Coordinates of C-alpha atoms and ligand atoms in Angstrom, one line a residue:
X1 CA 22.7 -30.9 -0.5
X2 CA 26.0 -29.3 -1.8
X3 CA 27.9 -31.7 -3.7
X4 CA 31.6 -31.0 -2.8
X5 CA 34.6 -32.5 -4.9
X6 CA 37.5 -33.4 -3.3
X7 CA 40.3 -31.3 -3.5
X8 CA 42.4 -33.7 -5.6
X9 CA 39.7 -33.8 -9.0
X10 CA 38.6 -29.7 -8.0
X11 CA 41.1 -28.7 -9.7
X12 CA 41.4 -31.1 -12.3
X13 CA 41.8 -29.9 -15.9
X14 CA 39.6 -31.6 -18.4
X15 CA 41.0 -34.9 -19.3
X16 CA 43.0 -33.8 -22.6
X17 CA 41.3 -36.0 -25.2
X18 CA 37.6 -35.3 -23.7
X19 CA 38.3 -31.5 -24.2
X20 CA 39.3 -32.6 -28.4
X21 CA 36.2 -34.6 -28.4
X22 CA 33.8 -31.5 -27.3
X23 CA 35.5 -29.4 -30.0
X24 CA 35.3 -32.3 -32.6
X25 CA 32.1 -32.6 -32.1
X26 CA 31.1 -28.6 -32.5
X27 CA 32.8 -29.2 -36.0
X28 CA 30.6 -32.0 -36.3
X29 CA 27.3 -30.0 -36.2
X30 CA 28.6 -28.1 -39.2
X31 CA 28.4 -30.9 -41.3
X32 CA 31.9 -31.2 -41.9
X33 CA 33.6 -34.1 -42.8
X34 CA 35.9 -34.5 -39.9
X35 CA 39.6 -37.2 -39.8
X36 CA 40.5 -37.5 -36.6
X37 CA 44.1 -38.2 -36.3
X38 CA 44.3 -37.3 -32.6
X39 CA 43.7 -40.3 -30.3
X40 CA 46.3 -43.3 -30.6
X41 CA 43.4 -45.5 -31.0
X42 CA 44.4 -48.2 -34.0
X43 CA 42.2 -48.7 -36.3
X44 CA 42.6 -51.7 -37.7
X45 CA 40.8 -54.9 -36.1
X46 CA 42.3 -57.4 -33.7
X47 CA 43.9 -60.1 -35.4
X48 CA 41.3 -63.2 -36.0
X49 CA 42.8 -65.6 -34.4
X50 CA 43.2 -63.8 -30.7
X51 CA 39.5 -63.1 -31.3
X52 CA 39.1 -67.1 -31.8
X53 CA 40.9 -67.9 -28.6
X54 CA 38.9 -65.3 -26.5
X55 CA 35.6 -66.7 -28.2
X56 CA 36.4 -70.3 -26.6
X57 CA 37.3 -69.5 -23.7
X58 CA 34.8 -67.8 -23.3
X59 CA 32.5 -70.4 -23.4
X60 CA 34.2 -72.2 -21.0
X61 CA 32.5 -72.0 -17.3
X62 CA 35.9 -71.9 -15.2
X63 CA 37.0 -68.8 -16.8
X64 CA 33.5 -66.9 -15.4
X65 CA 34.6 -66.4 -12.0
X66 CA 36.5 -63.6 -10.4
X67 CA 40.4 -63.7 -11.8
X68 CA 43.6 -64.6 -9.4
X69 CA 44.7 -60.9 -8.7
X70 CA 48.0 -61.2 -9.7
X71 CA 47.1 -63.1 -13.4
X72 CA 46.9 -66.4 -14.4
X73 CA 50.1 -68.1 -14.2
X74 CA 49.5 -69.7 -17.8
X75 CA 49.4 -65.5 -18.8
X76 CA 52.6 -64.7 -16.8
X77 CA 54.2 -67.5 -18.2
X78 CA 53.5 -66.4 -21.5
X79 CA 54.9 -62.9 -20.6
X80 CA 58.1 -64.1 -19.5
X81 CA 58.7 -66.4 -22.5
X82 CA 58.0 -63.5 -24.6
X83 CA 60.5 -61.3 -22.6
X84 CA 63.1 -64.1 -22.9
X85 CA 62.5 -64.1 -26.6
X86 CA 61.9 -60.4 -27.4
X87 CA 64.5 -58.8 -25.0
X88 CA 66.6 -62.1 -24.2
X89 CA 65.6 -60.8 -20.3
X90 CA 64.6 -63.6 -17.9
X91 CA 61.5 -63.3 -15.5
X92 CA 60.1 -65.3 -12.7
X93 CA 56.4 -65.2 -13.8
X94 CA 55.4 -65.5 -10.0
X95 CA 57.2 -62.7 -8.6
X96 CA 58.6 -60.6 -11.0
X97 CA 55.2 -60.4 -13.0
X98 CA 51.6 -58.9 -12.9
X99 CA 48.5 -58.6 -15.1
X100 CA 46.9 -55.3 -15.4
X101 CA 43.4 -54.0 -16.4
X102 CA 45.3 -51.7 -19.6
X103 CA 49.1 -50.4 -18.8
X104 CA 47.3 -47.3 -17.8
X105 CA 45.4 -48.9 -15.0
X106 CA 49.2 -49.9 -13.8
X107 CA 50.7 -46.7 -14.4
X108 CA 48.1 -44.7 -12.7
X109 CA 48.2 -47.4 -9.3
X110 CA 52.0 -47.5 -8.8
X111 CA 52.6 -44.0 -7.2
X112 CA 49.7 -45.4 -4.6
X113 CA 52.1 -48.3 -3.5
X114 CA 55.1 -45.6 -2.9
X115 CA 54.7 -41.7 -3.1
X116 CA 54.0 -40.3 0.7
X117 CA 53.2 -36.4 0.7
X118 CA 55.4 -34.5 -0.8
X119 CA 57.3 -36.9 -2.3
X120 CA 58.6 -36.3 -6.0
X121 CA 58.1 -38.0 -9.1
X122 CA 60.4 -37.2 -12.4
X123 CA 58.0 -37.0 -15.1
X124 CA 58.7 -36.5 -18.4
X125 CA 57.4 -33.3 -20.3
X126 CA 55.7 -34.0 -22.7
X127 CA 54.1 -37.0 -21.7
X128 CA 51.3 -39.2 -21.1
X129 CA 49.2 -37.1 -18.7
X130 CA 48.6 -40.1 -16.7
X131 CA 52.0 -40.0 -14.7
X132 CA 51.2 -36.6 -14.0
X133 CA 47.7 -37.1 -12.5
X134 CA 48.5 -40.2 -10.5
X135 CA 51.0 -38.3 -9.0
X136 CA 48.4 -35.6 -7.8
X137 CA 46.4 -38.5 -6.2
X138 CA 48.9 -39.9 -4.8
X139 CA 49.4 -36.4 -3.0
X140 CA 53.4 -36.1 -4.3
X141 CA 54.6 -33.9 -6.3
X142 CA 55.8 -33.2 -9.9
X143 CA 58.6 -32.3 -11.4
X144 CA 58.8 -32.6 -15.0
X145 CA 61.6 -33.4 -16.8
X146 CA 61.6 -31.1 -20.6
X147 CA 62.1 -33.3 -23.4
X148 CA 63.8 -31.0 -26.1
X149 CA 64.5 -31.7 -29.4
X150 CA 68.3 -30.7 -28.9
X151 CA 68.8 -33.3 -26.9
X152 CA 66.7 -35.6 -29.1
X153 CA 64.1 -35.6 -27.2
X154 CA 65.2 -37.6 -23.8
X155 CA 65.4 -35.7 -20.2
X156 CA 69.2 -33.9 -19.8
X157 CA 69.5 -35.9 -16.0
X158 CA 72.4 -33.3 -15.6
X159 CA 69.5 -30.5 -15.4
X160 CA 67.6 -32.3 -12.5
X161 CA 68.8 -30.0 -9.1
X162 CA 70.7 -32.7 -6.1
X163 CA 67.5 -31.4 -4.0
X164 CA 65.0 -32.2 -5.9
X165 CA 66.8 -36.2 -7.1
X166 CA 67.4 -36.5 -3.1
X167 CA 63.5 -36.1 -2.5
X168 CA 62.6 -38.1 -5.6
X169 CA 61.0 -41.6 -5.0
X170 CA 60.0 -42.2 -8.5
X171 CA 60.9 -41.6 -12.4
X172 CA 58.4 -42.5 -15.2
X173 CA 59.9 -42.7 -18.6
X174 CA 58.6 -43.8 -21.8
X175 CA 60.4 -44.5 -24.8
X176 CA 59.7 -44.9 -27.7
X177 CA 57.9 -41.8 -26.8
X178 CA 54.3 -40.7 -26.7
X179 CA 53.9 -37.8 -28.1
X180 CA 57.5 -37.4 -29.1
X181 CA 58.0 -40.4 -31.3
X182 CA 61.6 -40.5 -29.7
X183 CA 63.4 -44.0 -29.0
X184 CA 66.1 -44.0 -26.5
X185 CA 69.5 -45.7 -27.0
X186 CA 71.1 -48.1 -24.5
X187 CA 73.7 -45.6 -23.2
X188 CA 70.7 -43.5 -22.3
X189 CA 69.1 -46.1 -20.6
X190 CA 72.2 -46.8 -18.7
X191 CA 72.7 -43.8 -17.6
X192 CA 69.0 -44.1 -16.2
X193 CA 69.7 -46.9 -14.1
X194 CA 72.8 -45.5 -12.8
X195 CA 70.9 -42.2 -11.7
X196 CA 68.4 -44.3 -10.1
X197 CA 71.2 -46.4 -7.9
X198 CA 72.8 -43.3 -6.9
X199 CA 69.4 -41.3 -5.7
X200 CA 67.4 -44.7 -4.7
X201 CA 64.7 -43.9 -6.8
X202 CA 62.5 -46.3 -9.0
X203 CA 61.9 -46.0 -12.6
X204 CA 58.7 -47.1 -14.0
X205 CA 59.4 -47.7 -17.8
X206 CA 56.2 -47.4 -20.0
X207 CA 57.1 -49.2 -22.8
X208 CA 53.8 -49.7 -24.7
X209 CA 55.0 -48.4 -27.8
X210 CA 58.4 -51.0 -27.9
X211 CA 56.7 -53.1 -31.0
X212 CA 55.4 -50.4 -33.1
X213 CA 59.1 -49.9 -35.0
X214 CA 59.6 -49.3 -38.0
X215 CA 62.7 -50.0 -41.1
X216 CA 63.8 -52.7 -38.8
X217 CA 64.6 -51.0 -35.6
X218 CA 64.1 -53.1 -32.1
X219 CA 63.4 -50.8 -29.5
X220 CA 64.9 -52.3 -26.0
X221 CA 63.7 -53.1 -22.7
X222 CA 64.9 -51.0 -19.9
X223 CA 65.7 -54.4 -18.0
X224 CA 68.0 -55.3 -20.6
X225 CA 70.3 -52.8 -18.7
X226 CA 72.7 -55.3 -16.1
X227 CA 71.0 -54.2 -12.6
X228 CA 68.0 -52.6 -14.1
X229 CA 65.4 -54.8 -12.3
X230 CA 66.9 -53.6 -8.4
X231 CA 65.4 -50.4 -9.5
X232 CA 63.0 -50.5 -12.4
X233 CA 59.9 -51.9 -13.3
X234 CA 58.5 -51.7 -17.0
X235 CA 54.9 -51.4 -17.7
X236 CA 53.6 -53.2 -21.5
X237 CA 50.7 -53.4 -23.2
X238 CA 49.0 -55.4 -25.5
X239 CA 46.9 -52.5 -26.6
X240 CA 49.1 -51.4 -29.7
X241 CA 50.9 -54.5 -30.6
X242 CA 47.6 -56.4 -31.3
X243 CA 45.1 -53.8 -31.7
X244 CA 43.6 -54.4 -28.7
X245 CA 42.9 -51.0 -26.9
X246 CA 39.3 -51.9 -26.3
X247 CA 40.2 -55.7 -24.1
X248 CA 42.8 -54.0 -21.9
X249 CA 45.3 -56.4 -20.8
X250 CA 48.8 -55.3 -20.3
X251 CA 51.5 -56.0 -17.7
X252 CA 54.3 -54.8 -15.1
X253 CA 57.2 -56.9 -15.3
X254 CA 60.6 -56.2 -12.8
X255 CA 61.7 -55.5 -9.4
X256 CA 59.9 -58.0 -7.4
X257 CA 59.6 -56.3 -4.5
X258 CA 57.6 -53.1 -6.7
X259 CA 55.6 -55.5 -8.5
X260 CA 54.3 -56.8 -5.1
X261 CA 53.7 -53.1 -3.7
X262 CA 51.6 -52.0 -6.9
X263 CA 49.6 -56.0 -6.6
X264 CA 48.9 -54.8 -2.5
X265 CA 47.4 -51.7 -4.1
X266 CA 45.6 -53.3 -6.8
X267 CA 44.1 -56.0 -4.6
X268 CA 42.6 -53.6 -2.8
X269 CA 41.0 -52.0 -5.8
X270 CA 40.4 -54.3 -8.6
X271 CA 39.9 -57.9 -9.1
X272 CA 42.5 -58.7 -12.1
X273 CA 41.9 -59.3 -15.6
X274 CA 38.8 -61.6 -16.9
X275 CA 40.1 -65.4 -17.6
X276 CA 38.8 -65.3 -20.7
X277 CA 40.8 -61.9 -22.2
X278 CA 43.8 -63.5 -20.7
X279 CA 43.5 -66.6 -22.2
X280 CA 43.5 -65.0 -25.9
X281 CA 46.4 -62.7 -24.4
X282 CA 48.4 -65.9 -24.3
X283 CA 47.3 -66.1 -27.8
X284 CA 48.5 -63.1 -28.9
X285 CA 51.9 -63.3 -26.9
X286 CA 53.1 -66.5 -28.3
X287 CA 50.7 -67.1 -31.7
X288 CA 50.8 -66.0 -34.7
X289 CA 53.3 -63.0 -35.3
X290 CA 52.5 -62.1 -38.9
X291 CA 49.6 -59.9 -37.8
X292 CA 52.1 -57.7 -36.0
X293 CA 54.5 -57.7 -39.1
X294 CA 51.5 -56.6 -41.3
X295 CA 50.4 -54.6 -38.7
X296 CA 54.2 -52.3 -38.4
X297 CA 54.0 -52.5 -42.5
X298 CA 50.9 -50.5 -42.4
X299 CA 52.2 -47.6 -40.3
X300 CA 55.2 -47.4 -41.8
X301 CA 53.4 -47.1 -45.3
X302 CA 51.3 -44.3 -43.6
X303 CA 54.1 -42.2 -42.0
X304 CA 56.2 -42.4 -45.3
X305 CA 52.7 -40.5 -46.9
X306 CA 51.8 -38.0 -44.4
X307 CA 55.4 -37.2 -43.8
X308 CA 56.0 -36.6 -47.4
X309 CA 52.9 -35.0 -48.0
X310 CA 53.5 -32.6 -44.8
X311 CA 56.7 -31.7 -46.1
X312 CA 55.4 -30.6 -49.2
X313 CA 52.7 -28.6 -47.4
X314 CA 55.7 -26.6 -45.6
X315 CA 56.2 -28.0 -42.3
X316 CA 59.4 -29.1 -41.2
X317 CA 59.4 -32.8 -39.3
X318 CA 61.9 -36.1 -39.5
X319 CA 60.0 -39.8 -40.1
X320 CA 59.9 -41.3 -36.8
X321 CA 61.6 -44.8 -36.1
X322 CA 58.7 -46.0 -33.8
X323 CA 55.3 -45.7 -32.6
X324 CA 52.4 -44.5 -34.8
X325 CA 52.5 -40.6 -34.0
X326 CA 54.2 -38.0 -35.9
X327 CA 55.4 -34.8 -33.7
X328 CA 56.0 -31.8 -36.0
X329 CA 57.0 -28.4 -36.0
X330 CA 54.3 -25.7 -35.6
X331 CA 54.0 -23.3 -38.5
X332 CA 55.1 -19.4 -37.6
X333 CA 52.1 -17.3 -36.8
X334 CA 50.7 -20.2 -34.5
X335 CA 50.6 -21.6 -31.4
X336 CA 50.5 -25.6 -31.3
X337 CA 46.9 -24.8 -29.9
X338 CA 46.2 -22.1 -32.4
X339 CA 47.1 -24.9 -35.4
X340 CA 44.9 -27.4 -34.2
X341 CA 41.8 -25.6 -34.0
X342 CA 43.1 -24.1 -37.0
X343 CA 42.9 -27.8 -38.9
X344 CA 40.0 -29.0 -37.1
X345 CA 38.1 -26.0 -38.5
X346 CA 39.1 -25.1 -42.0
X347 CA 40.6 -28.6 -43.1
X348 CA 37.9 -30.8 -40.4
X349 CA 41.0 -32.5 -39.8
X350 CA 41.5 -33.2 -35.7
X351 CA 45.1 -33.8 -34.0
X352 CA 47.2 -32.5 -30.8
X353 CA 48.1 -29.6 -29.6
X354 CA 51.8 -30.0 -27.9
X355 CA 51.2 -28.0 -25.1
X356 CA 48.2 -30.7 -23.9
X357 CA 51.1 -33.1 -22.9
X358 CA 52.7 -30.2 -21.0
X359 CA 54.2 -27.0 -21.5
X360 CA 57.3 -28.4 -23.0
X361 CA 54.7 -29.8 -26.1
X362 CA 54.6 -26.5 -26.8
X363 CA 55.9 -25.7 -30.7
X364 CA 54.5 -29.2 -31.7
X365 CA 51.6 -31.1 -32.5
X366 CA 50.9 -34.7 -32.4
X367 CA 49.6 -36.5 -35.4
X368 CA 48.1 -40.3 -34.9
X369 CA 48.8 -42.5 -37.9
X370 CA 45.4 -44.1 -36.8
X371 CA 43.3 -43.8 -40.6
X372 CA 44.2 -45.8 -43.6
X373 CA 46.1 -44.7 -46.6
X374 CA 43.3 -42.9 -48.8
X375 CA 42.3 -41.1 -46.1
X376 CA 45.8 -39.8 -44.8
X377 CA 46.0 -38.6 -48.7
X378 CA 42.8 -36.1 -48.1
X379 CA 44.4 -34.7 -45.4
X380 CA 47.6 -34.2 -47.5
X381 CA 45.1 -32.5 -49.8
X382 CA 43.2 -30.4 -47.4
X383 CA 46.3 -29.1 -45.4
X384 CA 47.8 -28.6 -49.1
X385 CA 44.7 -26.5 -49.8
X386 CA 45.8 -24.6 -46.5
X387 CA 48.3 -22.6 -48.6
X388 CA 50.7 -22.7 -45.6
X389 CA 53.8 -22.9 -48.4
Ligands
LIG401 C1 52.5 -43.8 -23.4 C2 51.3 -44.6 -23.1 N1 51.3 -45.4 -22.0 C3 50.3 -46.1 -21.7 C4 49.1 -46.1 -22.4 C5 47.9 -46.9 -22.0 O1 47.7 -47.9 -22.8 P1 46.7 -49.1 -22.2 O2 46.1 -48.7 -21.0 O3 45.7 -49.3 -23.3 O4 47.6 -50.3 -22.0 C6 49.0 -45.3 -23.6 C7 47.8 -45.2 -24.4 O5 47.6 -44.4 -25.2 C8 50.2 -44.5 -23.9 O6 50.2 -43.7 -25.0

């Protein structure tokens, strides 16, 4: 039998990170002693006592059956204390918030519940290739939105043709930014909302980066904008706050009418969250916050390192104020995907190119802050040992 793909995956490029991984592990077979600093994978354990909660409840027989599909209400609960506390933004758990298998799960479900054919969705470039693919199966269309470093990295609305904003159903935006380390301000935000009233078009906030901040910076919540929640929804994560990339658990909080659209699609696909991971989520919502503190300390202590030590090896790039990636200037001579193979092979050292986030990426790459402190000063030495300066 011929085994015929459907059109929407033919076409598909390579999932970014799996094409890194195929050229990792080429190095690999040399011997090499390779750092990867290119997945934003923490590395550092889940905090003991989230581990403790899961363990118990795990035991416990009522948390082995299927999940409600929407969450627990004990987890939603959680979530909107935490939003009341965090963003001083109030939220009915029942309507206004859902449970999801990892942010990404939510992020890649939400243009099922409202993109028709040839719809658009406003997608930022670079990005998180997610928005872009779910788009594709969703059967709309893209159009990216460049992030540029002249206008600090957020999209220039002014640049987005009447057209195209009058065809638009939905915006994805994510700040602080992956791959761009960017953080937004609340004029920016504003200005967001507003463009969404005006066009009727719903933004989907991806804010799984807000906790990672560093020198005491608070990234907001888009609902903290008056009149955000008619038009936006924001999708978090406990993946990076808590190290917990591997238990996915994240949410959608917002418009209750979207979250109810993206839970129709989701019941119809997956079967919510295990009892059990929820039940430490609770934990790790409303425990014990010194893990998150030590956890912020030990980025910034990293990016204070690599960006010193980068600068002294002759690249030009600012400390970033959140998240744990660094986005910095490619050298002359090279492209962004010309630099990383250039790393991975002569300094076994594996990040980003720019341009795998989108063609605006290019002239960048992305470096993860995800190895300790000893290890981001052999890199230092090996990209030193370069001789780019
Ligand atoms: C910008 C952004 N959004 C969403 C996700 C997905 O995170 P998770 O599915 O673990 O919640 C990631 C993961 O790297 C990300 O970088």
């Amino acid at each position: 039998m011929i085994i015929e793909k459907a059109d929407r995956i033919k076409n598909l490029p390579p999932y970014l990170f799996a094409k890194i991984d195929q050229m990792k592990e080429e190095v690999k077979q040399t011997g090499a002693d390779i750092i990867d600093l290119g997945v934003g994978d923490p590395d550092l354990p889940t905090p003991p006592h989230i581990i403790a909660a899961l363990q118990d409840a795990a035991k416990d027989p009522k948390n082995h059956c299927y999940p409600s599909y929407t969450g627990m209400i004990e987890f939603r609960d959680a979530v909107s204390k935490w939003y009341q506390k965090r963003f001083n933004v109030s939220l009915d758990s029942h309507s206004e918030v859902i449970s999801l298998i990892g942010s990404k799960e939510g992020i890649a479900h939400i243009p099922l519940a409202f993109v028709n054919p040839d719809d658009i969705v406003l997608i930022p470039d670079p990005g998180y290739p997610v928005y872009k693919t779910a788009t594709l199966f969703a059967g709309g269309k893209s159009h990216f939105m460049p992030l540029l470093k002249e206008n600090h990295f957020l999209p220039d609305f002014t640049k987005i043709p009447e057209e195209t904003l009058s065809k638009a159903k939905l915006m994805f935006l994510n700040y602080p930014n992956n791959p761009t380390a960017a953080v937004a301000d609340r004029f920016f935000f504003e200005k967001a909302v507003q463009l969404a009233h005006q066009h009727q078009i719903i933004i989907c906030h991806d804010a799984a980066y807000t906790e990672i901040a560093f020198d005491g910076y608070k990234p907001l919540s888009i609902l903290e904008i008056p009149d955000a929640k008619d038009v936006a929804i924001e999708f978090h994560s406990l993946s990076k706050t808590y190290n917990m990339t591997g238990w996915r658990i994240a949410f959608a909080v917002g418009n209750p009418e979207i979250i109810a659209a993206l839970g129709q699609v989701k019941t119809n696909i997956d079967s919510g969250v295990a009892q059990a991971i929820q039940i430490a989520g609770i934990t790790a919502l409303l425990g014990d916050q010194t893990p998150l503190a030590e956890i912020k300390n030990t980025y910034q202590e990293r990016r204070d390192l690599l960006v010193a030590g980068l600068k002294e090896a002759g690249f030009e790039i600012d400390a970033p104020k959140a998240t744990f990636y660094l986005w910095v200037n490619i050298l002359p001579g090279f492209t962004s995907t010309k630099l990383t193979s250039h790393l991975l092979t002569e300094a076994a050292v594996v990040t980003t190119p720019g341009v795998g986030f989108g063609t605006s990426g290019e002239g960048y790459i992305r470096i993860a802050l995800t190895v300790d402190k000893e290890k981001i000063a052999e890199v230092v030495k090996r990209i030193k040992n370069l001789g780019f300066k």
